[in-house]
PDB file of C-alpha atoms and ligand atoms in Angstrom:
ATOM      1  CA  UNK A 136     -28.455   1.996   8.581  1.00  0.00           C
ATOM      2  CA  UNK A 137     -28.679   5.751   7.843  1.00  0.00           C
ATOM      3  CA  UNK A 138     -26.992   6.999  10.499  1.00  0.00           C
ATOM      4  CA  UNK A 139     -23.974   5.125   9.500  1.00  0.00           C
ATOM      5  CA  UNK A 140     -23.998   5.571   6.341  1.00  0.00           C
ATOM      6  CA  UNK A 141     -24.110   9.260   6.823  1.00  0.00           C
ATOM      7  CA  UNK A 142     -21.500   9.362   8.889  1.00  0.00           C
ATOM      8  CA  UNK A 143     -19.586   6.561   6.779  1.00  0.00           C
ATOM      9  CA  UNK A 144     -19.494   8.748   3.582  1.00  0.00           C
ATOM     10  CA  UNK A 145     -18.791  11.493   5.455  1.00  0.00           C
ATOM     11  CA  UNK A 146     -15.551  10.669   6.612  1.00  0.00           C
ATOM     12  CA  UNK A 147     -13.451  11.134   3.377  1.00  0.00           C
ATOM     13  CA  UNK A 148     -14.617  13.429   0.392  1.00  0.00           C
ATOM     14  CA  UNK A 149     -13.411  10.289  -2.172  1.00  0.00           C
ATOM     15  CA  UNK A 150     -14.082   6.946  -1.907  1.00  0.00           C
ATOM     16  CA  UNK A 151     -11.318   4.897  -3.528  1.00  0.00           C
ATOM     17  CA  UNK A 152     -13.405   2.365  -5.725  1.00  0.00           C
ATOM     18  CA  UNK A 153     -10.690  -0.773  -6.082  1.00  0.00           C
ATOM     19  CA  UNK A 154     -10.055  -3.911  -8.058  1.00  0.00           C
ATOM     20  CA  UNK A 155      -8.433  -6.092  -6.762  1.00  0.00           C
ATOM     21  CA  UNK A 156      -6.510  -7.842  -9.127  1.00  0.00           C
ATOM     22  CA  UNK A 157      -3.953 -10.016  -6.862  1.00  0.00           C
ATOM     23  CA  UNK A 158      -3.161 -10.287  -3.060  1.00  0.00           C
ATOM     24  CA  UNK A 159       0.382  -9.769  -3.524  1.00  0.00           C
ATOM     25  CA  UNK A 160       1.501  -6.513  -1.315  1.00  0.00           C
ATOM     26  CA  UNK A 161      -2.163  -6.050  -0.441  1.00  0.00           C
ATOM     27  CA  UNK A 162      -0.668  -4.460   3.032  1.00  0.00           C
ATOM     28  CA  UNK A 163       1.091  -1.685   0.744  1.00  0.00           C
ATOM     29  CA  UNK A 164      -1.452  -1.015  -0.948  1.00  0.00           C
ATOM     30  CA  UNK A 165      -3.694  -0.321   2.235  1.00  0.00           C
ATOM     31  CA  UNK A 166      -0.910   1.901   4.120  1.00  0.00           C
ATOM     32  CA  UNK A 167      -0.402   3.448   1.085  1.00  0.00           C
ATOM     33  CA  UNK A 168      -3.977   4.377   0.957  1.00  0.00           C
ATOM     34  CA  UNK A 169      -4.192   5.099   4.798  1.00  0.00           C
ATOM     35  CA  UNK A 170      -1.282   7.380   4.801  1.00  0.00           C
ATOM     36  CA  UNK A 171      -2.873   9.343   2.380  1.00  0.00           C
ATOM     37  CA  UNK A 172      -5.738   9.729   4.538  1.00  0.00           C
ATOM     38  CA  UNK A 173      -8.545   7.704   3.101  1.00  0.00           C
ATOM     39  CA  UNK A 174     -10.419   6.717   5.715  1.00  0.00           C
ATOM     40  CA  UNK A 175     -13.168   4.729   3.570  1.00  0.00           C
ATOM     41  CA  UNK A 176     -13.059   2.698   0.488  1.00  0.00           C
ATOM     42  CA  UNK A 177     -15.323   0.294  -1.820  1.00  0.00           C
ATOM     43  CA  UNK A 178     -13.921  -2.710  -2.943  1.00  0.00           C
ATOM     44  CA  UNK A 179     -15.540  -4.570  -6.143  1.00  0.00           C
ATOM     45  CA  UNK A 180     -16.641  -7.916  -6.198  1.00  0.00           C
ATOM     46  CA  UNK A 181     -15.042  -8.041  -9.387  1.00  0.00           C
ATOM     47  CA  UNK A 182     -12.133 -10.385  -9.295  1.00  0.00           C
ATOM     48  CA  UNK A 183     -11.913 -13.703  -7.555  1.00  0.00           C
ATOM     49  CA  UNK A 184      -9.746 -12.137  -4.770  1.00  0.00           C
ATOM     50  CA  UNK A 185     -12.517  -9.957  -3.842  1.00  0.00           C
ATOM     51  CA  UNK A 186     -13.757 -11.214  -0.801  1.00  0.00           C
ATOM     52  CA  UNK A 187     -10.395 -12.791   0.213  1.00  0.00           C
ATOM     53  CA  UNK A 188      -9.011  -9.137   0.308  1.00  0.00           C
ATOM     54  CA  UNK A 189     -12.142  -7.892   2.486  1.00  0.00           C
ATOM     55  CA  UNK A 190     -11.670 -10.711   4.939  1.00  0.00           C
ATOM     56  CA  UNK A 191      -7.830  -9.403   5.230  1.00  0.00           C
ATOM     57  CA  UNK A 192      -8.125  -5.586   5.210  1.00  0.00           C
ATOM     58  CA  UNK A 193     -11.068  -5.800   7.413  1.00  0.00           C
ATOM     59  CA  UNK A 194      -8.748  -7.575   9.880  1.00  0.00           C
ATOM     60  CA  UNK A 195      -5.297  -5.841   9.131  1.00  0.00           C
ATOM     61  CA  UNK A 196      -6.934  -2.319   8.973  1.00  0.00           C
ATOM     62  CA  UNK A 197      -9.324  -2.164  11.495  1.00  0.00           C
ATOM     63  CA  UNK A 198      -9.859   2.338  11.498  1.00  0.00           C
ATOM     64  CA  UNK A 199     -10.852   1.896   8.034  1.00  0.00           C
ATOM     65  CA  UNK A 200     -14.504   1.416   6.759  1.00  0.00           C
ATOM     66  CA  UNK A 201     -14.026  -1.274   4.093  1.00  0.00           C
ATOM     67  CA  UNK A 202     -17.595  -1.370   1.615  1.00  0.00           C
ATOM     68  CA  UNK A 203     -17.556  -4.088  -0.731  1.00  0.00           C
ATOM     69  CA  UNK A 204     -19.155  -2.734  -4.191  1.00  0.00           C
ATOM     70  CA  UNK A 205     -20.793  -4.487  -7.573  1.00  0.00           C
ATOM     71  CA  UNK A 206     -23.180  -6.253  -4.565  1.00  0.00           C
ATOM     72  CA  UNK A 207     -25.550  -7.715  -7.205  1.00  0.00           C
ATOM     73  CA  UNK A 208     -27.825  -9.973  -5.204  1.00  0.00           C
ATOM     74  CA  UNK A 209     -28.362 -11.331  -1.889  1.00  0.00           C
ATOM     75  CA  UNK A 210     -25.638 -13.946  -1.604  1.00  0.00           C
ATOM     76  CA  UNK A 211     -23.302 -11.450  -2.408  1.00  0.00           C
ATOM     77  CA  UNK A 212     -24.659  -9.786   0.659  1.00  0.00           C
ATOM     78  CA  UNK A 213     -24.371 -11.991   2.689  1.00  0.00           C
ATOM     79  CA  UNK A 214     -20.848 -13.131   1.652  1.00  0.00           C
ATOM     80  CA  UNK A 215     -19.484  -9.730   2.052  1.00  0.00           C
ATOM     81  CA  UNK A 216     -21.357  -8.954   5.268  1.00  0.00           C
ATOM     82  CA  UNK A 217     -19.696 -12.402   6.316  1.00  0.00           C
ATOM     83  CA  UNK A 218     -15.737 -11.433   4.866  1.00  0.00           C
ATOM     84  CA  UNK A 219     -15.730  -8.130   7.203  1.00  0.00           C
ATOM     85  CA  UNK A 220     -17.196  -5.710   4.892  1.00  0.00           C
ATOM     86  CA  UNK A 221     -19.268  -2.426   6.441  1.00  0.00           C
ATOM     87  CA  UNK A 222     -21.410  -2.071   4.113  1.00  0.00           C
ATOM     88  CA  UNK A 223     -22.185  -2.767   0.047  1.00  0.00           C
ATOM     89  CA  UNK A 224     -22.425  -0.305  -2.594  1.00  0.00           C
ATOM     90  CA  UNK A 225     -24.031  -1.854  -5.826  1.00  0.00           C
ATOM     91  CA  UNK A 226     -24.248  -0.273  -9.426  1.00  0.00           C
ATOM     92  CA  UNK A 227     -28.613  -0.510  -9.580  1.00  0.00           C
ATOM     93  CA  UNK A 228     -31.031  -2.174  -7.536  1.00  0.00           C
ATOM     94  CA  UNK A 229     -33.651  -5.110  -7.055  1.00  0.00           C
ATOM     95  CA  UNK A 230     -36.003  -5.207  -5.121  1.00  0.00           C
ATOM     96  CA  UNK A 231     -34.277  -8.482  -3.610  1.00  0.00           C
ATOM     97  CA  UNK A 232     -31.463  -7.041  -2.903  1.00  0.00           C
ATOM     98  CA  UNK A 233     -33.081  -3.870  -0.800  1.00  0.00           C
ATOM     99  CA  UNK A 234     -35.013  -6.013   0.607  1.00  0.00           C
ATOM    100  CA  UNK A 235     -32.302  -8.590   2.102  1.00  0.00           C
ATOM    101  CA  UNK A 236     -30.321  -5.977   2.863  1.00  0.00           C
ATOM    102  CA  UNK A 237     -33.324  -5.158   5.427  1.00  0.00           C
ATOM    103  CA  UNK A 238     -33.585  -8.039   6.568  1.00  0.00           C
ATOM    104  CA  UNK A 239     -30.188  -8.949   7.649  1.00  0.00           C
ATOM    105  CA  UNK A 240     -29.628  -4.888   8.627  1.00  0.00           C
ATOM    106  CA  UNK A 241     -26.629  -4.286   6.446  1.00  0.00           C
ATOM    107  CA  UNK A 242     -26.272  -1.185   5.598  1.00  0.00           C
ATOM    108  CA  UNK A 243     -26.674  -0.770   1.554  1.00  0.00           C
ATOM    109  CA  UNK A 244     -25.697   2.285  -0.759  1.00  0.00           C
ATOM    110  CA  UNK A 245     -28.109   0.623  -3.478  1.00  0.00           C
ATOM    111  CA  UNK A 246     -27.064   2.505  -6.728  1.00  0.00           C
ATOM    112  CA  UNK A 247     -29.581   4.496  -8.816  1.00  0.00           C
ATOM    113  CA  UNK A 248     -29.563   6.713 -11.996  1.00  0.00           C
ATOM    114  CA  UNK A 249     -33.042   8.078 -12.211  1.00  0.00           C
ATOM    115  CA  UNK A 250     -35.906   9.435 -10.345  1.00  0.00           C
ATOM    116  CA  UNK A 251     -38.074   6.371 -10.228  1.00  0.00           C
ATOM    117  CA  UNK A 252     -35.737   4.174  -8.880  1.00  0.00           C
ATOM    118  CA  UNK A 253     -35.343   6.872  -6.409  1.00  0.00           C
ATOM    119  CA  UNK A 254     -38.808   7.021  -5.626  1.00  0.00           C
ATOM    120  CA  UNK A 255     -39.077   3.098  -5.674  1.00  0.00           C
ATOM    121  CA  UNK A 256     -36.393   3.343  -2.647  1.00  0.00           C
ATOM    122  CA  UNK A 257     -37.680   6.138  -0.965  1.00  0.00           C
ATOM    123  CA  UNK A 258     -40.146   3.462   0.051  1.00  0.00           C
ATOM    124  CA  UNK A 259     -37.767   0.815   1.431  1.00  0.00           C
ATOM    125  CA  UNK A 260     -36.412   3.952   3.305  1.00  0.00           C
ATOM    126  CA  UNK A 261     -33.220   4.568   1.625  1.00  0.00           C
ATOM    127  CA  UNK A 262     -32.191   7.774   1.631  1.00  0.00           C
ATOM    128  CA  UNK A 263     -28.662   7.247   0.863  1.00  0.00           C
ATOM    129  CA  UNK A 264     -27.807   6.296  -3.022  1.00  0.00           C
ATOM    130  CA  UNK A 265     -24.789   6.005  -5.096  1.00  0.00           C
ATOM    131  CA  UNK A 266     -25.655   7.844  -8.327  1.00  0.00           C
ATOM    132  CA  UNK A 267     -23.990   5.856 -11.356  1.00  0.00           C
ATOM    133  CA  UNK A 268     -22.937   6.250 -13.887  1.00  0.00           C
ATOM    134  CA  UNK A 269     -22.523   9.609 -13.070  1.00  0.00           C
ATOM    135  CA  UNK A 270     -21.206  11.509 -15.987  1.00  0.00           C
ATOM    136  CA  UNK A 271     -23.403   9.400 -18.175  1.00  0.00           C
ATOM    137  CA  UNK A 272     -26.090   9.270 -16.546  1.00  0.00           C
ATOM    138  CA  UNK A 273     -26.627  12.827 -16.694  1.00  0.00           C
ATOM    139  CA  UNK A 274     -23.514  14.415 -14.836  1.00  0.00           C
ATOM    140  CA  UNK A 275     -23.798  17.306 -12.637  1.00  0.00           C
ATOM    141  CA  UNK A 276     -26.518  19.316 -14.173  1.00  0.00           C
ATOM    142  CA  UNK A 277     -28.601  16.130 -13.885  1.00  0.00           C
ATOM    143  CA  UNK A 278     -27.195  15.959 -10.024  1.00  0.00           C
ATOM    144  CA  UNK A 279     -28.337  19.165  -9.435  1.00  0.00           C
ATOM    145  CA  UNK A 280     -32.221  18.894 -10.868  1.00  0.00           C
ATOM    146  CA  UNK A 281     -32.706  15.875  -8.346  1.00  0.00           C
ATOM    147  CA  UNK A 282     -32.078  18.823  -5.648  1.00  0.00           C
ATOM    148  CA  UNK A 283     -35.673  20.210  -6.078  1.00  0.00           C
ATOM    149  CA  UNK A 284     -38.040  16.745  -5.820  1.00  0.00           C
ATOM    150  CA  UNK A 285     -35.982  14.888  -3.299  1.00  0.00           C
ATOM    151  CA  UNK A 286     -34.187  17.499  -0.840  1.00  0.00           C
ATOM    152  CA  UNK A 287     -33.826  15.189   1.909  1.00  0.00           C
ATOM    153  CA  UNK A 288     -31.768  12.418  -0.525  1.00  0.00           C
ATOM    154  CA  UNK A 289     -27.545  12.504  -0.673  1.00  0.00           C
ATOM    155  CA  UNK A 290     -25.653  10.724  -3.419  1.00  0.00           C
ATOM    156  CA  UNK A 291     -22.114   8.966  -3.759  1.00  0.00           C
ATOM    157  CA  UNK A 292     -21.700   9.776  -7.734  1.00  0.00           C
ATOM    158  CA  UNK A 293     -19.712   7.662  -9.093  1.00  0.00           C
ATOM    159  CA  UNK A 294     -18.347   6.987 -12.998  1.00  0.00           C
ATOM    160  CA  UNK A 295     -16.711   8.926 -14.960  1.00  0.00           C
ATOM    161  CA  UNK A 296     -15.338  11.267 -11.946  1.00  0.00           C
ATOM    162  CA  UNK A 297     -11.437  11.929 -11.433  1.00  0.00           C
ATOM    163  CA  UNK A 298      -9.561  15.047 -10.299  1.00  0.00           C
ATOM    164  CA  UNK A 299     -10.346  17.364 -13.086  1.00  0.00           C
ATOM    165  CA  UNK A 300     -13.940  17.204 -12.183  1.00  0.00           C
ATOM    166  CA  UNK A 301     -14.656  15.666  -8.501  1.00  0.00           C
ATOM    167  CA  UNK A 302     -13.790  19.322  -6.482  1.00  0.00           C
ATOM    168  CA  UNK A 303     -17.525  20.400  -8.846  1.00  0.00           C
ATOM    169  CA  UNK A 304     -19.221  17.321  -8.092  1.00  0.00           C
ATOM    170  CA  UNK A 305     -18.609  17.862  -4.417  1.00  0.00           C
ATOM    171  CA  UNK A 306     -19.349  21.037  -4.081  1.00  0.00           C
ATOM    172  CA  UNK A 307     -23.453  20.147  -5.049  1.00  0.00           C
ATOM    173  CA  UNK A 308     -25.451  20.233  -1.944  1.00  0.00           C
ATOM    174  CA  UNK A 309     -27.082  16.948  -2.383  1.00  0.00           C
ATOM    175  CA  UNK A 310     -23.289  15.115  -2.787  1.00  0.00           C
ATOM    176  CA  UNK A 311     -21.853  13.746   0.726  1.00  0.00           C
ATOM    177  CA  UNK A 312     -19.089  12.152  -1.582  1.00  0.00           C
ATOM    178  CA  UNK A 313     -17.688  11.030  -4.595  1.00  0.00           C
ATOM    179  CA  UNK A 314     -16.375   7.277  -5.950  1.00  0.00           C
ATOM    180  CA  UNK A 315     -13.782   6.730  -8.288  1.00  0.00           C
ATOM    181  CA  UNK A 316     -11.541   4.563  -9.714  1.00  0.00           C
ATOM    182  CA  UNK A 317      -8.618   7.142 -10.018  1.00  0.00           C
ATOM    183  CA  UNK A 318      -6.672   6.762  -6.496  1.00  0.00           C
ATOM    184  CA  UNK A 319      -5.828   2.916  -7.582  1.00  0.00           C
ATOM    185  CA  UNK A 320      -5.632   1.814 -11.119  1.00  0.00           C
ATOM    186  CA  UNK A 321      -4.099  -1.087 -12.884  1.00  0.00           C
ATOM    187  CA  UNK A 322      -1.194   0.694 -13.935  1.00  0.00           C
ATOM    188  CA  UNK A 323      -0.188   2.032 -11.052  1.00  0.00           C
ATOM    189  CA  UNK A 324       2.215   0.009  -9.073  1.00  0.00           C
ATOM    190  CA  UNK A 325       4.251   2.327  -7.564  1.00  0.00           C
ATOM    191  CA  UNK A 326       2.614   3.016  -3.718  1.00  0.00           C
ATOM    192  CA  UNK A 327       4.333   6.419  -3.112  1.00  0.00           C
ATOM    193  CA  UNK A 328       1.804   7.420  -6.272  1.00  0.00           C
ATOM    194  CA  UNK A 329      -1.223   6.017  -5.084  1.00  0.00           C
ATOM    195  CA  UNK A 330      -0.585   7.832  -1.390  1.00  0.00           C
ATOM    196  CA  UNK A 331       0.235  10.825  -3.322  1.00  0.00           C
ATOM    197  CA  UNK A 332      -3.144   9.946  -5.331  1.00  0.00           C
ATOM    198  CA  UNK A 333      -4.578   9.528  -1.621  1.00  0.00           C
ATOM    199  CA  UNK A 334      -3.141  12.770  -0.013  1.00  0.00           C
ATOM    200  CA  UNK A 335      -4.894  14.623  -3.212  1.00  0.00           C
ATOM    201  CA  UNK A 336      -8.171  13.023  -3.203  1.00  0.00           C
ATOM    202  CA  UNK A 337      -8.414  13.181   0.812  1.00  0.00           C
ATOM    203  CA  UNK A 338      -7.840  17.235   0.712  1.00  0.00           C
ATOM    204  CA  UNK A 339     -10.794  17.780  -1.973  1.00  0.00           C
ATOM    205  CA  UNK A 340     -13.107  20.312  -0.600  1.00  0.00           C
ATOM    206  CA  UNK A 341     -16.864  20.649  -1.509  1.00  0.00           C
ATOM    207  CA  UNK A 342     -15.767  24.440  -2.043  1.00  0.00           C
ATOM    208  CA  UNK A 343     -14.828  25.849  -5.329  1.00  0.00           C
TER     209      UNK A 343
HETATM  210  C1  LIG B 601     -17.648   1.890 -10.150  1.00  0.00           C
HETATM  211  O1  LIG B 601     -17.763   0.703 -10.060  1.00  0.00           O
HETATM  212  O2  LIG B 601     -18.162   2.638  -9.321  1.00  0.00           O
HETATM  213  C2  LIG B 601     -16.964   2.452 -11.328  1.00  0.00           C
HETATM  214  O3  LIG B 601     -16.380   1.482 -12.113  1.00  0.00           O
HETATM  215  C3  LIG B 601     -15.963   3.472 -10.981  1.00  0.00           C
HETATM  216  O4  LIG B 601     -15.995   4.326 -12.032  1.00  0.00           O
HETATM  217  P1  LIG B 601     -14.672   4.988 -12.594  1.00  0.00           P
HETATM  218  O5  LIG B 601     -13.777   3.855 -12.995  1.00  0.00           O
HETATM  219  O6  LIG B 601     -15.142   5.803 -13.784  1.00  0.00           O
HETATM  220  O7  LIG B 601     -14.093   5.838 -11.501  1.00  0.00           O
END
């Protein structure tokens, strides 16, 4: 589970975080967001078409690592692990959930916002968490004081983070990358904007 995570979130500095509101174009969208060079994204189990779209980008788009996000409890784990999905991101944690995701080997990016919750996971042996919601849950300087108790731990941030601000959140040694909602948003329709979106976000550096 680690191991791919690690090299999962490594692959693209931003991870496109996507609702998907309708299935129309869905193919667009996707080459749009290829072409710009995403190579991972999480989609949110947010609208009915949800898991629909996993089970057809994870079939259509086979080089990219498809996460399904707002995994809330174990039948949504199991439902996205079933549509195609690579892994599930999720906005806290239960104890349910980390479990299950054990026990049917999934790999999880269980999201956390403080240190206990950390702690609590340390013990399940997650090492891998998706801090949210990032700029209000503390935002970088909080980022940065996890560095000293938990050295070994790398975050996703996510919330609150766009292009103004992602190049500083990535350049903190405990971030392997960032989420956000930017890339794709409800009023963009136009796909030669989201790939130009892509093309930016996919170029970020972690250096200042
Ligand atoms: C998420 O689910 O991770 C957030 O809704 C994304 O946050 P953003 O919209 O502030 O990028």
């Amino acid at each position: 589970m680690h191991n791919y995570l690690k090299t999962t979130l490594s692959l693209s500095p931003v991870m496109p975080v996507l609702t998907i509101n309708t299935l129309d174009k869905i193919e667009y969208l996707f080459d749009a967001l290829i072409e710009g060079n995403i190579k991972v994204v999480e989609i949110t189990l947010r609208t009915k078409n949800a898991l629909r779209a996993i089970e057809i980008v994870s079939k259509k788009f086979a080089s990219l690592k498809i996460g399904a996000g707002t995994v809330l409890n174990g039948q949504d784990l199991q439902s996205v692990k079933e549509a195609g999905a690579t892994f599930a991101v999720s906005p806290g944690y239960t104890e349910k959930l980390a479990s299950k995701a054990l026990e049917i080997k999934f790999p999880f990016l269980p999201g956390v916002s403080n240190s206990s919750e950390i702690m609590n996971l340390l013990d399940y042996g997650f090492k891998f968490f998706k801090f949210f919601p990032a700029q209000s849950a503390g935002g970088i300087e909080y980022i940065k004081s996890l560095k000293g108790p938990f050295p070994d731990v790398m975050f996703c941030p996510t919330g609150g983070i766009n292009l103004n601000n992602a190049s500083e959140w990535l350049s903190q040694k405990n971030v392997i990358c960032v989420g956000g909602s930017w890339i794709v948003t409800n009023v963009i329709n136009d796909f030669n904007e989201i790939k130009k979106n892509a093309v930016i976000a996919s170029s970020l550096s972690n250096k200042l």
